[in-house]
Structures are given as C-alpha cells and as structure tokens.
Coordinates of C-alpha atoms and ligand atoms in Angstrom, one line a residue:
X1 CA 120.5 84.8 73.7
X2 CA 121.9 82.7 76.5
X3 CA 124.9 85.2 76.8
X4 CA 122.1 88.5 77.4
X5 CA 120.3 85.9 79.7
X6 CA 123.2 85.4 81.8
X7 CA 124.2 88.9 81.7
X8 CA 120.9 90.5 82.8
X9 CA 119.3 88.2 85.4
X10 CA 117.0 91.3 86.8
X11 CA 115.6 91.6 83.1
X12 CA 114.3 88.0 84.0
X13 CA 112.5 89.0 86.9
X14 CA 110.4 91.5 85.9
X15 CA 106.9 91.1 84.7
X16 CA 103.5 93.3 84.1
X17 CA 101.3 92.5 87.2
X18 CA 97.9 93.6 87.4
X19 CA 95.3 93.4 90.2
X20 CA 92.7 91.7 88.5
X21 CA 90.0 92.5 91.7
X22 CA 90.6 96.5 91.2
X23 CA 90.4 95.8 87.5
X24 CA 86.4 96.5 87.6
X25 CA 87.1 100.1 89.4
X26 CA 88.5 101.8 86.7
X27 CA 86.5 102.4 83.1
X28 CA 87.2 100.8 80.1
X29 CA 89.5 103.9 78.8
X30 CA 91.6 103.9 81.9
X31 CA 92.1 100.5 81.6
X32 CA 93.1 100.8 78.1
X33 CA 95.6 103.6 79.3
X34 CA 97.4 101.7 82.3
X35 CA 97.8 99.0 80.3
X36 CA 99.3 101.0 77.2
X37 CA 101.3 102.8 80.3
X38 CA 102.9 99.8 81.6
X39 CA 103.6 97.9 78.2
X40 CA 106.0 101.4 77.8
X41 CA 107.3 101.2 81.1
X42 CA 108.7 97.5 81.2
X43 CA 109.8 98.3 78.0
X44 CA 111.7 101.1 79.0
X45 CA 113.0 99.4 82.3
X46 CA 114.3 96.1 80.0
X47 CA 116.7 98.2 78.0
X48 CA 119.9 96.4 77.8
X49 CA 121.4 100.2 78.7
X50 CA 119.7 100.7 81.5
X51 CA 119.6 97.2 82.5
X52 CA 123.4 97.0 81.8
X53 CA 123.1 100.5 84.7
X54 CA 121.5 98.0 86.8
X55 CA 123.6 95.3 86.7
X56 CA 127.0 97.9 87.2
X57 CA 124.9 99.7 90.7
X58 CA 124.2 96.2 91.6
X59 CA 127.9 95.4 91.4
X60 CA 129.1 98.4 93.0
X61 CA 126.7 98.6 95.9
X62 CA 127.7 95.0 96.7
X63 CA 123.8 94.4 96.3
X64 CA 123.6 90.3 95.1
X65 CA 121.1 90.5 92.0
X66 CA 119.4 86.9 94.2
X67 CA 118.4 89.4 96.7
X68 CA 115.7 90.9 94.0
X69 CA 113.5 88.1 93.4
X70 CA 110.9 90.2 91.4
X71 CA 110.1 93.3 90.1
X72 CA 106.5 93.8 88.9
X73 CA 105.2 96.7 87.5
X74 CA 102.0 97.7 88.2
X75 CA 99.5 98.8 85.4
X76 CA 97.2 100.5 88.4
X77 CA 98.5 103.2 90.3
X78 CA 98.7 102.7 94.3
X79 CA 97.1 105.4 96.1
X80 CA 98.2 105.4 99.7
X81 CA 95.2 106.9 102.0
X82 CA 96.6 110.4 102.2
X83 CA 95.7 111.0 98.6
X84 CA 99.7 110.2 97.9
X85 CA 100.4 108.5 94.4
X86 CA 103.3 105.8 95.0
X87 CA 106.1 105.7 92.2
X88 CA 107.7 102.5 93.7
X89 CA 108.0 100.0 96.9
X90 CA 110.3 97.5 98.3
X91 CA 109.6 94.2 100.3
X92 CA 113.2 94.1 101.5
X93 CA 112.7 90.3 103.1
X94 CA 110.9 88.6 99.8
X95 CA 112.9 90.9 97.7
X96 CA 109.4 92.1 95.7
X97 CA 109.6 95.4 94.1
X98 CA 106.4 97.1 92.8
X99 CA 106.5 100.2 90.4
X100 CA 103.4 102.2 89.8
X101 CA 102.2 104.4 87.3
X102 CA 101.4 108.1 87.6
X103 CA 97.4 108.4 87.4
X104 CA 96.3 109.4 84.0
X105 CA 94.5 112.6 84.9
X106 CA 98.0 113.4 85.6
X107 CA 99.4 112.5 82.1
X108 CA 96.3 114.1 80.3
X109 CA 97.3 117.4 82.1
X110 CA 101.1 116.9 81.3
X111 CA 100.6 115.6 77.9
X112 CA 98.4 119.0 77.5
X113 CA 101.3 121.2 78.3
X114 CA 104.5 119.8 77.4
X115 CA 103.5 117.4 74.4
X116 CA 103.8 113.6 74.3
X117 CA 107.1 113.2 73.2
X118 CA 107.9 114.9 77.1
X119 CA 105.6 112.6 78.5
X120 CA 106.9 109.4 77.6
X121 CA 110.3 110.4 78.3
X122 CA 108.6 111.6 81.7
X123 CA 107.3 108.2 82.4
X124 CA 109.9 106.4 81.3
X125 CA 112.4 108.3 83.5
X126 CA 110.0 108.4 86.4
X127 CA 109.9 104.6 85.9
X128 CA 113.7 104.5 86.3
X129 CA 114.1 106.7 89.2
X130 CA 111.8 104.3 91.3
X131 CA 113.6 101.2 90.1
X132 CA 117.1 102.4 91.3
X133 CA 115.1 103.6 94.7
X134 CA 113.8 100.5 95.4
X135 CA 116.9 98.7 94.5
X136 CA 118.9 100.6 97.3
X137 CA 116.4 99.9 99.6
X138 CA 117.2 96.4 99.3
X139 CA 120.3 97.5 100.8
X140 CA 119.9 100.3 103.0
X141 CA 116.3 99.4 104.4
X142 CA 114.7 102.1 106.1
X143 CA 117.4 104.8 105.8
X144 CA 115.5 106.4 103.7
X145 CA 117.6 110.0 103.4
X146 CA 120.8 107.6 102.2
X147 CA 118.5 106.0 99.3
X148 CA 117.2 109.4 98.4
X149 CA 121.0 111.1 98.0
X150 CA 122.5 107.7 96.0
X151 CA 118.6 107.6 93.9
X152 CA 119.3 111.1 92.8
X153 CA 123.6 110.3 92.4
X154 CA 122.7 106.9 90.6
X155 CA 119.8 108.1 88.3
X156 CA 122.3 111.3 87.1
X157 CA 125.2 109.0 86.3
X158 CA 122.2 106.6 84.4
X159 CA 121.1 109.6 82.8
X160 CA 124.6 110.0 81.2
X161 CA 125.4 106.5 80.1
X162 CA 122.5 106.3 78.3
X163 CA 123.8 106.9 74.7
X164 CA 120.2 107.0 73.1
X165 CA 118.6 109.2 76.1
X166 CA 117.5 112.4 74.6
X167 CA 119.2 115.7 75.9
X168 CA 115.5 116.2 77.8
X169 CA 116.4 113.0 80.2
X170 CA 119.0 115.5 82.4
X171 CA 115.8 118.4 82.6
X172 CA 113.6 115.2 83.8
X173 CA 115.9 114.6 86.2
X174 CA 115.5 118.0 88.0
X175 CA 112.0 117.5 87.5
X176 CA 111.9 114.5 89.6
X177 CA 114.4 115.1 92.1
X178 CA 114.6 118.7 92.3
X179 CA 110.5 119.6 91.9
X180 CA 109.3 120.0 95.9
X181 CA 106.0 120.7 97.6
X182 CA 106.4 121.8 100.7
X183 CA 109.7 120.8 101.0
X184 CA 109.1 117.4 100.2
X185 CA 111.0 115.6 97.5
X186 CA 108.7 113.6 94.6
X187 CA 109.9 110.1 95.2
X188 CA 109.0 108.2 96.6
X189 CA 105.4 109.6 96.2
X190 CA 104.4 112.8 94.4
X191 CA 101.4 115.3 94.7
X192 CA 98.6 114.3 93.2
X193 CA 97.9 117.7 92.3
X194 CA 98.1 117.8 88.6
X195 CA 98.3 121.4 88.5
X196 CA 99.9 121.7 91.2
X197 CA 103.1 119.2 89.8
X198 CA 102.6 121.1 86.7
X199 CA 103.6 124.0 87.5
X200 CA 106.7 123.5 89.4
X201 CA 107.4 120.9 86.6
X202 CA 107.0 123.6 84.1
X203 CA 109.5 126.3 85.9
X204 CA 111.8 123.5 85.2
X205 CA 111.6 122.8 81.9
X206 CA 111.6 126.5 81.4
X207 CA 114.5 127.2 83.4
X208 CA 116.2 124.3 81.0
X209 CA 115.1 125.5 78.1
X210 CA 113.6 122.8 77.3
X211 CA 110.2 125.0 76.7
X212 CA 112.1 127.4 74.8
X213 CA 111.3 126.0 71.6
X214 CA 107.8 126.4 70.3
X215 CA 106.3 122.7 70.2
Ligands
ZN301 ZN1 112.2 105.0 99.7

C-alpha cells in the first residue's frame, strides 16, 4: 500500500468537494444524481492507469506533482454567467484544481440517445480531458491555445495506454475535442444546449460507427 502511496501522490490529493450553501438549490433527485455523478468520476480519475498517465505527463512536462496541492471534484456543476457549463479550472498559485460535472438535463438527453453504457464512458472521459487541462495550466498559465493542442495530444496518447478503455474512448475523444459550436472547442466549457451538443455529438458517433450497431 505504501509502494501505490508513494507512487501516486496526486491520487492523495484528490477529494469529492461539495458546496454545502448551493446544496438547498438543487431538488432532492439532482442531488442524488451529482452525487452518484461524482462518486463515478473520482473513481474514474483514481485509476492506477490513468493515474500512472498522470504521474508519466507530470514527469515529462517537468510539472513537480507539489505544485498540485488539490484536486477536488465538484458534485455541482459551475455555471459561469453566460449560461457556459465549466468542465474544469486551475488556481495556478494555490495549485487547486476543480472539476465539474456536466448538468444532468444534459445526461438525461445523452443517456436517451446513446444509452448509458456511452454515458458513463462520456463522463468519465470528459472527467479526464479536464484533469490533464488543468494540469497543463499549472504550467503554461494563461496560454491557453498551448494547453488546448497538448490537452487534445495528452488525452489521445491516455486514450491508448489505457488497456481496459473500451474501443468507444477514441470516438469520445473526437467528441470532446473535435465537437465545435461556432468554432469554439468544448473544453474548457461546452454548450449548454443539450440538443444542441447532441447533435454534433451524434454525427460523431455515427461517423465512428459507433451508432452503427442497434443498441
Ligand atoms: Zn484552459
């Protein structure tokens, strides 16, 4: 135990954070769904693949792992005041890294179309995307077209070291990178146009065939 300790000091710092004060907003149900949401997503972000991903970019982006001093995620979504949903952010001087969920009127509409299975591996991607953003920030700051290029070039080499992903991780991948509304890439904030998303997410899983096969 002491040996996975020592090799995954990030795993360490992450925790489920909730804002107890917006708590009261939200109905009992959506409660119950961010909170399902985020139990999957730390999961998902404390692999020992994807954290042994981590620790490798870490290594190679001459990023010191003391420079992240925590990573919560969030089980509320962050809704910045143009209506934007954020996946992730970055206090690059306390070294505090927040990842957010998409909102569940979202995943009902997703879940809908492409099935659950396609969800989760959705969200967990999504989850992973935003992670390996937000890590780069810590380094590059504010460029924020130099995070974007070495995001998308990081989270395709994750995709395929990942020996349990499933073969629909590489289609996710377009769908998070490559799916753009009004020529504006999805991280780090997406529409929050469910249908809207869907759409464009759906020409991609139909382009990769992924939607070929009758659910
Ligand atoms: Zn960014």
């Amino acid at each position: 135990m002491l040996m996975l300790e020592k090799s995954f000091p990030l795993s360490n710092k992450m925790r489920i954070s909730v804002d107890h004060e917006k708590l009261g907003v939200f109905s009992q149900s959506h409660v119950k769904f961010y909170l399902k949401y985020s139990s999957f997503v730390f999961r998902a972000l404390k692999k020992p693949s994807f954290q042994n991903f981590l620790h490798w970019m870490l290594k190679k982006e001459k990023i010191e792992e003391d420079a992240v001093r925590t990573v919560h995620v969030k089980v509320l979504p962050f809704r910045r005041k143009n209506g934007k949903c954020l996946a992730g952010t970055c206090n690059t001087s306390r070294g505090r890294i927040r990842i957010y969920p998409k909102t569940m009127k979202f995943c009902q509409t997703f879940k809908q179309k492409f099935g659950r299975n396609t969800l989760l591996v959705y969200a967990g991607n999504r989850a992973r995307a935003a992670l390996i953003h937000e890590l780069l920030h810590l380094k590059y700051a504010e460029d924020e077209k130099t995070v974007r290029e070495l995001s998308e070039d990081y989270f395709l080499t994750c995709t395929q070291k990942q020996p349990n992903q499933s073969s629909k991780a590489f289609f996710i991948y377009t769908m998070i990178f490559h799916a753009k509304i009004s020529g504006e890439k999805t991280l780090p904030s997406g529409s929050n146009e469910p249908s809207k998303r869907l759409k464009l997410n759906e020409a991609c899983l139909r382009a990769s065939g992924v939607l070929s096969k009758p659910c």
